[in-house]
Coordinates of N, CA, C and O in Angstrom, one line a residue:
M1 N 183.4 222.2 193.1 CA 182.3 223.7 193.9 C 183.0 224.6 193.5 O 184.3 224.7 194.6
S2 N 182.6 225.9 193.2 CA 183.6 227.3 193.7 C 182.3 227.7 193.7 O 181.3 228.2 193.6
E3 N 182.4 229.2 195.0 CA 182.0 229.7 195.8 C 182.9 231.1 194.8 O 184.3 231.2 194.7
E4 N 181.5 232.5 194.5 CA 182.0 233.4 194.6 C 181.9 235.3 195.7 O 180.7 234.5 195.8
L5 N 182.9 235.4 196.3 CA 182.2 236.4 197.3 C 181.8 238.0 197.0 O 183.3 237.9 196.3
N6 N 181.6 238.5 197.9 CA 181.9 240.3 197.3 C 182.6 240.7 198.8 O 182.8 240.1 198.7
M7 N 182.5 241.9 198.8 CA 183.8 242.3 199.3 C 183.2 241.9 200.9 O 184.3 242.7 202.1
D8 N 181.9 241.6 201.9 CA 181.8 241.9 202.9 C 182.0 240.1 203.0 O 181.0 239.6 203.9
M9 N 182.3 239.9 201.9 CA 182.1 237.8 202.1 C 180.8 237.6 202.5 O 180.9 235.8 202.5
D10 N 180.4 237.8 201.6 CA 178.3 237.1 201.1 C 178.9 235.7 199.6 O 179.5 236.8 199.2
I11 N 178.6 235.6 200.0 CA 178.7 234.0 199.0 C 177.4 235.2 197.2 O 176.9 234.9 198.3
V12 N 178.0 235.2 196.6 CA 176.9 235.9 195.4 C 176.5 234.6 194.4 O 175.5 235.2 193.6
S13 N 177.8 233.7 194.1 CA 177.3 232.7 193.5 C 177.8 231.5 193.9 O 179.5 231.7 194.2
V14 N 177.4 231.1 193.4 CA 178.0 229.1 193.5 C 177.6 228.3 192.0 O 176.4 228.6 191.4
V15 N 178.8 227.8 191.8 CA 179.1 226.7 190.7 C 179.4 225.6 191.7 O 180.4 225.5 191.5
D16 N 178.3 224.4 190.5 CA 178.4 222.6 191.6 C 179.9 222.1 189.7 O 179.7 222.6 189.2
D17 N 180.1 221.3 190.3 CA 181.1 220.1 189.2 C 180.9 220.3 187.9 O 180.9 219.8 187.4
D18 N 178.8 219.8 188.0 CA 178.0 220.2 187.0 C 177.7 221.2 186.0 O 177.0 221.0 185.4
G19 N 177.8 222.1 186.7 CA 178.1 223.4 185.7 C 177.1 223.9 186.6 O 176.2 225.2 185.4
N20 N 176.2 223.8 187.1 CA 175.2 224.8 187.6 C 175.4 225.5 188.7 O 176.4 225.6 189.6
A21 N 174.5 226.9 188.7 CA 174.6 227.8 189.0 C 174.3 228.8 190.1 O 172.8 228.1 189.5
M22 N 173.9 229.1 190.8 CA 172.7 229.9 191.8 C 173.4 231.7 191.8 O 174.4 231.2 192.2
Y23 N 172.7 232.4 192.1 CA 173.3 233.6 192.6 C 172.5 234.5 193.7 O 170.8 233.9 193.8
S24 N 172.8 235.0 194.9 CA 172.7 235.7 195.3 C 172.7 237.5 195.6 O 173.8 238.4 195.3
A25 N 172.3 237.8 195.4 CA 171.8 239.0 195.9 C 172.0 239.9 197.0 O 170.8 239.7 198.1
Y26 N 172.7 241.1 198.0 CA 172.2 241.0 199.2 C 171.8 242.6 199.4 O 172.3 243.1 198.6
S27 N 171.2 243.3 200.1 CA 171.2 245.2 200.6 C 172.6 245.5 200.9 O 173.0 244.8 201.5
N28 N 172.5 246.8 199.8 CA 173.4 247.1 200.6 C 173.6 248.7 201.1 O 174.2 249.3 201.1
M29 N 173.0 248.8 202.1 CA 172.8 249.6 203.4 C 173.7 249.8 203.8 O 174.5 248.3 204.5
T30 N 174.4 250.6 204.4 CA 175.8 250.9 204.9 C 175.7 251.7 206.2 O 174.8 252.6 206.4
P31 N 176.7 251.5 207.3 CA 176.6 253.2 207.9 C 176.4 254.6 207.7 O 175.6 255.3 207.7
E32 N 176.9 254.3 206.0 CA 176.9 255.9 205.6 C 175.9 256.0 205.3 O 175.2 257.4 204.6
N33 N 174.7 255.0 204.4 CA 174.0 255.4 203.9 C 172.6 255.2 204.6 O 171.4 254.7 204.0
T34 N 172.8 254.8 205.7 CA 171.5 254.8 206.7 C 171.7 254.3 208.1 O 172.7 254.5 208.6
T35 N 170.8 255.5 208.8 CA 170.4 255.5 210.3 C 170.1 254.0 211.0 O 170.7 253.8 211.4
D36 N 168.6 254.4 210.6 CA 167.5 253.6 211.5 C 167.5 251.4 211.1 O 166.8 251.5 211.6
N37 N 167.8 251.5 209.7 CA 167.9 250.2 209.4 C 169.2 250.3 209.0 O 169.5 248.8 208.1
Y38 N 170.4 250.0 209.4 CA 171.2 249.2 210.1 C 171.2 247.8 209.8 O 171.8 247.1 209.6
Y39 N 170.4 247.2 210.2 CA 170.4 245.5 210.7 C 169.7 245.2 209.4 O 170.1 244.0 209.1
L40 N 169.8 246.6 208.0 CA 170.0 245.3 206.7 C 170.1 244.5 206.2 O 171.1 244.6 205.4
R41 N 172.0 246.4 206.7 CA 173.1 246.0 205.8 C 173.4 244.3 205.7 O 173.5 243.3 207.0
N42 N 173.6 243.9 204.6 CA 174.0 242.3 204.4 C 173.1 241.4 204.1 O 172.7 240.7 204.5
K43 N 171.9 241.7 204.6 CA 171.1 241.0 205.0 C 170.3 240.6 202.5 O 170.5 240.8 202.2
L44 N 170.3 238.4 203.1 CA 170.4 238.7 202.0 C 168.6 239.3 200.6 O 167.7 239.0 202.1
M45 N 168.4 239.7 199.8 CA 167.0 240.3 199.1 C 166.9 239.0 198.1 O 165.7 238.9 198.3
V46 N 167.4 239.1 196.7 CA 167.2 237.7 196.1 C 168.0 236.6 195.6 O 169.2 236.9 195.7
Q47 N 167.7 235.6 195.9 CA 168.4 234.2 195.3 C 167.4 234.1 194.0 O 166.5 233.1 194.6
S48 N 168.4 232.7 193.6 CA 168.2 232.1 192.4 C 167.5 230.8 192.8 O 168.3 230.5 193.6
D49 N 167.2 230.1 192.1 CA 167.4 228.8 191.7 C 168.7 227.9 191.7 O 168.7 228.4 190.9
L50 N 168.8 227.2 191.7 CA 170.1 226.6 191.2 C 170.3 225.6 189.6 O 168.9 225.0 190.4
Q51 N 170.0 226.5 189.3 CA 170.1 225.8 187.6 C 171.1 225.3 186.5 O 172.0 225.9 186.8
S52 N 170.5 224.7 185.0 CA 172.0 224.4 184.9 C 171.9 225.7 183.4 O 170.9 226.2 183.0
T53 N 172.5 225.5 182.6 CA 173.3 226.8 182.1 C 173.0 226.6 180.4 O 172.8 224.9 180.0
V54 N 172.0 226.8 180.0 CA 171.0 226.9 179.2 C 172.0 227.3 177.7 O 172.4 228.2 176.9
I55 N 172.6 226.5 175.9 CA 173.9 226.8 175.8 C 171.8 227.3 174.1 O 171.5 226.4 173.9
N56 N 172.1 228.5 173.9 CA 170.8 228.6 172.7 C 172.1 228.6 171.4 O 172.3 229.4 171.2
Y57 N 171.7 227.7 170.9 CA 172.1 227.5 169.1 C 171.8 228.8 168.1 O 172.4 228.5 166.9
L58 N 171.4 229.3 168.4 CA 170.6 230.9 167.4 C 171.6 232.0 167.0 O 171.9 232.3 168.8
D59 N 171.6 232.6 166.2 CA 172.3 233.6 166.3 C 170.5 234.1 166.2 O 170.2 234.3 165.5
N60 N 171.4 236.0 167.1 CA 169.9 236.7 166.7 C 169.1 236.4 167.3 O 167.9 236.2 165.9
I61 N 169.1 236.3 168.4 CA 168.1 235.7 169.2 C 166.8 237.2 169.4 O 165.6 236.8 169.7
N62 N 166.7 238.1 168.8 CA 165.8 239.5 169.2 C 165.7 240.1 168.9 O 165.2 241.4 168.3
A63 N 165.9 240.2 167.4 CA 166.3 241.2 166.2 C 167.1 242.9 166.2 O 166.5 243.9 166.0
E64 N 167.9 242.1 167.8 CA 168.7 243.5 168.0 C 169.7 244.2 167.2 O 170.4 245.3 166.9
Q65 N 169.3 243.1 166.1 CA 170.8 242.9 165.2 C 170.0 243.1 163.7 O 170.2 242.3 163.3
S66 N 168.8 243.8 163.3 CA 168.0 244.1 162.7 C 167.8 241.8 162.5 O 166.9 241.5 163.7
T67 N 167.8 242.0 160.8 CA 167.3 240.2 160.5 C 168.1 239.9 160.6 O 168.0 238.5 159.9
S68 N 169.5 239.9 160.4 CA 170.9 239.4 160.0 C 170.6 238.1 161.3 O 170.0 237.6 162.1
G69 N 171.1 236.8 160.7 CA 170.6 235.4 160.6 C 169.6 234.5 160.5 O 169.5 233.6 160.5
W70 N 169.1 235.2 159.9 CA 167.5 234.9 159.0 C 167.4 235.3 158.1 O 167.7 236.2 157.2
T71 N 166.4 234.3 157.5 CA 166.6 234.4 155.4 C 164.7 234.1 155.8 O 164.7 232.8 156.1
A72 N 164.3 234.8 154.9 CA 162.8 235.1 154.6 C 162.3 234.0 153.1 O 163.1 234.0 152.4
E73 N 162.1 232.3 153.7 CA 162.3 231.9 152.6 C 160.9 232.3 151.3 O 160.3 231.9 150.8
S74 N 159.5 232.9 152.5 CA 158.3 233.6 151.6 C 157.9 234.6 152.7 O 158.6 235.1 153.8
G75 N 156.9 235.5 151.6 CA 156.2 236.7 152.1 C 157.5 237.4 153.0 O 158.9 237.4 151.7
T76 N 157.2 238.5 153.9 CA 157.8 239.2 154.5 C 159.0 238.9 155.9 O 157.8 238.7 157.0
L77 N 159.9 239.8 155.9 CA 160.8 239.7 157.5 C 160.9 240.9 158.0 O 162.0 241.7 156.9
S78 N 160.9 241.1 158.7 CA 161.3 243.2 159.7 C 161.5 243.1 160.8 O 161.3 241.5 161.6
T79 N 161.7 244.0 161.3 CA 161.6 244.5 162.8 C 160.3 245.4 162.4 O 159.6 245.6 162.2
D80 N 160.8 244.7 164.6 CA 158.8 245.8 164.1 C 159.3 246.3 165.8 O 160.1 245.6 167.0
S81 N 159.3 247.7 166.2 CA 159.4 247.8 167.6 C 158.4 247.3 169.2 O 158.5 247.6 170.3
D82 N 157.5 246.6 169.0 CA 156.5 246.5 170.0 C 157.9 244.9 170.3 O 157.2 243.8 169.4
E83 N 158.0 244.9 170.8 CA 159.1 243.6 171.7 C 158.1 243.3 173.1 O 157.9 243.9 174.0
F84 N 159.0 241.5 173.5 CA 159.1 241.1 174.7 C 159.7 242.1 175.5 O 159.4 242.2 176.8
I85 N 161.0 241.8 175.1 CA 161.9 242.2 175.6 C 163.2 243.2 174.8 O 163.5 242.0 173.9
G86 N 163.9 243.9 175.0 CA 164.7 244.8 174.5 C 163.6 246.0 173.5 O 163.4 246.7 173.9
Y87 N 164.3 245.9 172.1 CA 163.9 247.3 171.3 C 163.0 246.8 170.1 O 162.5 247.5 169.7
N88 N 163.7 245.5 170.0 CA 162.3 244.8 168.6 C 162.3 243.4 168.8 O 162.8 242.9 169.3
S89 N 161.6 243.0 167.9 CA 160.7 241.5 167.7 C 161.0 241.1 166.2 O 161.0 242.5 165.2
F90 N 161.0 240.3 166.0 CA 160.7 240.0 164.1 C 159.3 240.0 163.6 O 158.4 239.3 164.4
K91 N 159.2 240.7 162.8 CA 157.9 240.2 162.3 C 157.9 240.0 160.8 O 158.9 240.3 159.9
V92 N 157.1 239.2 160.7 CA 157.0 237.8 159.7 C 155.3 238.3 159.4 O 154.3 237.7 160.3
I93 N 155.4 238.3 157.9 CA 153.9 238.9 157.4 C 153.9 237.6 156.3 O 154.1 237.8 154.9
D94 N 152.9 237.3 156.2 CA 152.4 236.5 155.7 C 153.6 235.1 154.3 O 153.5 235.3 153.6
G95 N 153.7 234.6 155.3 CA 155.4 233.9 155.2 C 155.8 232.9 156.1 O 155.4 232.3 157.7
K96 N 157.5 232.8 155.5 CA 158.0 232.7 157.0 C 159.9 232.8 157.2 O 159.9 233.2 155.6
A97 N 160.5 232.6 158.2 CA 161.8 232.9 158.1 C 162.2 231.4 158.9 O 161.5 231.1 159.4
Y98 N 163.6 231.6 158.5 CA 164.3 230.2 159.1 C 165.7 230.7 159.5 O 166.6 231.6 158.7
Q99 N 166.6 229.6 160.5 CA 167.7 230.0 160.2 C 168.4 228.7 161.0 O 167.8 227.7 161.2
K100 N 169.9 228.0 160.0 CA 170.2 226.9 159.5 C 171.1 226.5 161.4 O 171.9 227.4 161.4
V101 N 170.3 225.6 161.8 CA 171.0 224.9 163.1 C 172.0 223.7 163.1 O 171.3 222.7 162.3
P102 N 173.2 223.6 163.4 CA 174.0 222.4 163.6 C 173.4 221.4 165.1 O 172.9 221.9 165.6
V103 N 172.8 219.9 164.3 CA 172.3 218.8 165.2 C 173.4 218.0 165.3 O 174.1 217.2 164.1
T104 N 173.5 217.3 166.2 CA 173.6 216.0 166.7 C 173.2 214.6 166.3 O 171.8 214.6 167.2
K105 N 172.9 214.0 165.8 CA 172.0 212.8 165.4 C 171.4 212.5 166.8 O 172.6 211.7 168.1
G106 N 170.0 211.4 167.3 CA 169.7 211.2 168.4 C 169.5 212.2 169.5 O 168.9 211.7 170.9
R107 N 170.1 213.3 169.2 CA 170.2 214.2 170.4 C 168.5 215.0 170.6 O 167.9 215.2 169.6
E108 N 167.9 215.2 171.7 CA 167.0 216.2 171.0 C 166.9 217.3 171.3 O 168.0 217.8 172.0
Y109 N 165.9 218.4 170.5 CA 166.0 220.1 171.5 C 165.1 220.4 170.9 O 164.0 219.8 170.4
T110 N 164.8 221.2 171.8 CA 163.4 222.6 171.7 C 163.8 223.6 171.5 O 164.8 224.3 171.2
F111 N 162.9 224.4 170.5 CA 162.7 225.2 169.6 C 161.4 226.5 170.2 O 160.5 225.6 170.3
S112 N 161.9 227.4 170.7 CA 160.8 228.5 171.5 C 160.9 229.6 171.6 O 161.9 230.5 171.0
S113 N 159.5 230.2 171.2 CA 160.1 231.8 171.3 C 158.6 232.2 171.6 O 157.8 231.6 172.4
Y114 N 159.1 234.0 172.0 CA 157.7 234.3 172.3 C 157.0 234.5 171.2 O 157.5 234.8 170.2
I115 N 155.6 234.9 171.5 CA 154.8 234.6 170.3 C 153.8 235.8 170.3 O 153.3 235.7 171.2
K116 N 153.2 236.8 169.0 CA 152.4 237.7 169.6 C 151.8 238.0 167.9 O 152.4 237.9 167.2
A117 N 149.9 237.2 168.1 CA 149.3 237.0 166.8 C 148.4 237.8 167.1 O 147.2 237.0 167.7
N118 N 147.6 239.0 166.6 CA 146.6 239.2 166.8 C 145.2 238.9 166.2 O 145.5 238.1 165.6
A119 N 144.0 238.7 166.8 CA 143.0 238.6 166.0 C 143.0 238.5 164.7 O 143.2 239.4 164.0
G120 N 142.9 237.6 163.5 CA 143.1 237.4 162.0 C 144.7 237.2 161.9 O 144.1 236.4 160.5
N121 N 145.2 236.7 162.1 CA 146.7 236.2 161.8 C 146.7 235.2 163.1 O 146.2 235.0 164.3
S122 N 147.7 233.7 162.6 CA 148.3 233.6 163.2 C 149.5 233.4 163.3 O 150.3 233.7 161.9
A123 N 150.3 232.4 164.0 CA 152.0 231.8 164.4 C 151.9 230.0 164.6 O 151.5 230.3 165.4
H124 N 153.0 230.1 164.0 CA 153.3 228.7 164.3 C 155.2 228.7 164.0 O 155.9 229.5 163.6
L125 N 155.7 227.8 164.9 CA 157.1 227.3 164.6 C 157.1 226.0 164.1 O 156.4 225.3 164.6
E126 N 157.8 225.9 163.8 CA 158.3 224.7 162.5 C 160.3 224.1 162.3 O 160.4 224.8 162.7
A127 N 160.3 223.2 162.3 CA 161.5 222.4 162.4 C 161.6 221.0 160.8 O 160.8 220.0 161.5
S128 N 162.0 221.4 160.5 CA 162.8 220.5 160.0 C 164.3 220.1 158.6 O 165.2 220.8 159.1
G129 N 164.0 219.0 157.8 CA 165.5 218.9 158.0 C 166.3 217.9 158.2 O 165.2 216.6 157.8
S130 N 167.4 217.4 159.2 CA 168.2 216.6 160.1 C 167.4 216.2 161.0 O 167.3 215.5 162.1
C131 N 165.6 215.9 160.6 CA 164.4 215.3 162.1 C 163.8 214.9 160.9 O 163.3 215.6 159.6
E132 N 162.5 214.5 161.8 CA 161.1 215.1 161.5 C 160.5 216.2 161.5 O 160.5 216.5 162.2
T133 N 159.6 216.1 160.4 CA 158.8 217.5 160.1 C 157.9 218.1 161.3 O 157.3 217.1 161.6
V134 N 158.4 218.9 161.8 CA 157.5 219.3 163.5 C 156.6 220.2 163.0 O 157.6 221.9 163.0
I135 N 155.7 220.4 162.8 CA 155.1 222.2 163.3 C 154.4 222.4 164.2 O 153.5 220.8 164.6
G136 N 155.0 223.2 164.9 CA 153.4 223.3 165.7 C 151.9 223.7 165.5 O 152.1 224.6 164.8
E137 N 151.1 224.2 167.2 CA 150.3 224.2 166.7 C 149.9 225.8 166.2 O 151.2 226.8 166.1
S138 N 149.2 226.2 165.3 CA 148.9 227.1 165.1 C 147.8 228.1 165.6 O 147.6 227.7 166.4
I139 N 149.1 229.3 166.9 CA 148.0 230.7 168.3 C 147.9 231.4 167.0 O 148.1 232.7 166.2
V140 N 146.5 232.0 168.0 CA 146.5 233.7 168.3 C 146.4 233.9 169.3 O 146.1 233.3 170.1
T141 N 147.8 235.1 170.0 CA 147.4 235.4 170.8 C 146.5 236.4 171.8 O 146.6 237.0 172.9
D142 N 145.6 237.3 170.7 CA 144.6 238.3 171.6 C 145.6 239.2 171.3 O 145.0 240.3 172.8
G143 N 146.4 239.4 170.9 CA 147.5 241.1 171.4 C 148.9 240.9 172.6 O 148.8 241.7 172.3
E144 N 148.8 239.7 173.2 CA 149.7 239.8 174.3 C 150.7 238.3 173.5 O 150.4 237.6 172.7
W145 N 152.7 238.8 174.7 CA 153.1 237.8 174.1 C 153.3 237.0 175.2 O 152.5 236.0 176.2
E146 N 152.9 234.9 174.6 CA 153.3 233.9 174.6 C 154.2 233.4 174.5 O 154.8 233.1 173.5
R147 N 154.8 232.2 175.3 CA 155.9 231.3 174.4 C 155.2 230.3 174.4 O 154.8 229.6 175.3
H148 N 155.9 229.7 173.2 CA 155.4 228.6 172.6 C 157.1 227.6 172.0 O 157.4 228.3 171.9
S149 N 156.1 226.0 172.1 CA 157.7 225.9 172.0 C 157.6 224.4 171.2 O 156.3 224.1 170.9
I150 N 158.1 223.4 170.4 CA 158.1 222.5 169.7 C 159.8 221.5 170.3 O 160.2 222.2 170.2
T151 N 159.4 220.2 170.3 CA 160.0 219.7 170.3 C 161.0 218.9 168.8 O 160.0 217.8 168.7
F152 N 162.4 218.5 168.6 CA 162.2 217.1 167.8 C 163.9 216.4 168.4 O 164.2 217.3 169.0
K153 N 163.7 215.2 167.6 CA 165.0 214.9 167.7 C 165.3 214.6 166.9 O 165.0 214.1 165.4
A154 N 167.1 215.1 166.9 CA 168.2 214.8 164.7 C 168.5 213.8 164.4 O 168.6 212.5 165.2
N155 N 168.1 213.6 163.5 CA 167.8 211.6 162.6 C 169.3 211.2 162.2 O 169.8 210.8 161.4
K156 N 170.1 212.6 162.7 CA 171.3 212.6 161.3 C 172.3 213.6 162.0 O 171.7 215.0 162.2
T157 N 173.4 213.7 162.0 CA 174.2 214.7 162.8 C 174.6 215.5 160.9 O 175.5 215.4 160.1
D158 N 174.1 216.7 161.0 CA 173.6 217.9 159.9 C 173.2 219.3 160.5 O 173.6 219.6 161.5
Y159 N 172.3 219.7 159.7 CA 171.3 220.9 160.2 C 170.1 220.6 160.4 O 169.4 219.7 159.0
V160 N 169.5 221.3 161.2 CA 167.8 221.2 161.2 C 167.8 222.6 160.9 O 168.8 223.8 161.1
Y161 N 166.3 223.2 160.1 CA 166.3 224.5 159.4 C 164.9 224.8 160.7 O 164.3 224.2 160.7
V162 N 164.6 225.9 161.1 CA 163.9 226.2 162.3 C 163.1 227.7 161.2 O 163.8 228.0 161.2
Y163 N 161.8 227.5 161.9 CA 161.5 228.4 161.4 C 160.3 229.0 161.4 O 159.2 228.6 162.7
M164 N 159.7 230.3 161.5 CA 158.9 231.4 162.0 C 158.3 231.3 161.7 O 158.2 232.6 160.2
C165 N 157.0 231.1 161.5 CA 155.8 231.2 160.5 C 154.4 231.5 160.8 O 154.4 231.7 161.9
A166 N 154.2 232.6 160.2 CA 152.9 233.3 160.3 C 152.2 233.9 158.8 O 151.8 233.6 157.5
T167 N 150.8 233.4 159.2 CA 149.3 233.7 158.5 C 148.5 235.1 158.6 O 147.9 235.0 159.9
G168 N 148.9 235.9 157.7 CA 148.6 237.6 158.5 C 150.3 238.5 158.7 O 151.0 237.7 158.3
T169 N 150.3 238.6 159.9 CA 151.3 239.1 160.8 C 151.5 238.7 161.8 O 150.5 238.7 162.7
A170 N 152.5 238.1 162.4 CA 153.3 238.0 163.8 C 154.2 238.8 164.3 O 155.6 238.6 163.2
L171 N 154.5 238.4 165.8 CA 155.3 238.2 166.3 C 156.5 237.6 167.2 O 155.8 237.2 167.3
F172 N 158.3 237.7 166.7 CA 158.6 237.1 167.9 C 159.6 237.1 168.3 O 160.8 237.9 167.9
D173 N 159.9 237.4 169.0 CA 161.2 237.7 169.9 C 161.6 236.2 171.4 O 160.9 235.3 171.4
L174 N 163.7 236.6 171.6 CA 164.0 235.9 172.1 C 163.6 234.0 172.1 O 163.2 233.2 172.4
L175 N 164.2 233.5 170.5 CA 163.9 232.7 169.8 C 165.1 231.5 170.8 O 165.7 232.4 170.7
Q176 N 165.3 230.8 171.3 CA 166.1 229.9 171.3 C 165.7 228.4 170.8 O 164.6 227.6 170.5
V177 N 167.4 227.8 171.0 CA 166.9 226.2 170.3 C 168.0 225.9 171.4 O 168.6 225.8 171.6
E178 N 167.4 225.1 172.1 CA 168.9 224.9 173.1 C 168.2 222.7 173.5 O 167.7 222.0 172.8
D179 N 169.3 222.2 173.7 CA 169.3 220.7 173.9 C 167.8 220.3 175.3 O 167.7 221.5 176.4
G180 N 167.3 219.0 175.2 CA 166.4 218.6 175.6 C 165.0 218.6 175.5 O 165.0 219.4 174.4
P181 N 164.3 217.7 176.2 CA 161.8 218.3 176.2 C 162.1 218.9 176.3 O 161.0 219.5 175.7
A182 N 162.1 220.1 177.2 CA 161.5 221.3 177.5 C 162.3 222.8 176.9 O 163.9 223.4 177.3
A183 N 161.6 224.0 176.8 CA 162.0 225.0 177.4 C 162.3 225.6 178.5 O 161.7 225.7 179.5
N184 N 163.6 226.0 178.5 CA 164.0 226.3 180.0 C 164.4 227.7 180.0 O 164.0 228.9 179.0
R185 N 165.1 228.4 180.6 CA 164.6 230.3 180.4 C 165.7 231.0 179.6 O 166.8 229.9 178.9
V186 N 165.5 231.7 178.5 CA 165.7 232.0 177.9 C 167.6 233.2 177.6 O 167.6 233.4 178.4
N187 N 168.8 232.5 177.5 CA 169.8 232.4 177.2 C 170.1 233.5 176.5 O 170.5 233.2 175.2
L188 N 170.1 234.6 177.7 CA 170.5 236.0 176.5 C 171.5 236.2 176.2 O 172.5 237.0 174.9

């Protein structure tokens, strides 16, 4: 286990032998910037849960680098300034766009994204290639961002194609392919 300390000797991060980590933040009030609230100096303000590191196998997860790394198989792929986080999201119109991801036989993976599709439009996630084809449910988010995911198991060591799919217009942001059967926090 390793610890990182700040200048006041407060523990600000801990990493265990399995690679799980947590983070802590403390108030920065000092005698120079406070008079009445000296008792707040070095008070623990925020502490994360112990969590494992998530490896995201995708390139360009949030359209900040235009659409690089993604290929439109049909329809139109572009960026849009309506985003969940950052400055842009991916916009797919009447088609689908994919990215090729290396996988290992027998391992389970989860593909997730924040999706926004207004009434009259729908969206879903899809995975195919070195796995059984998995098609997520078709969703309409009524103008709100929602996170959706699908899980697949690689049947050989090769590549899987993960797709952002839209009927009409849909937006996708913070896409992630990770090990395991559930979507975790997005690794930016």
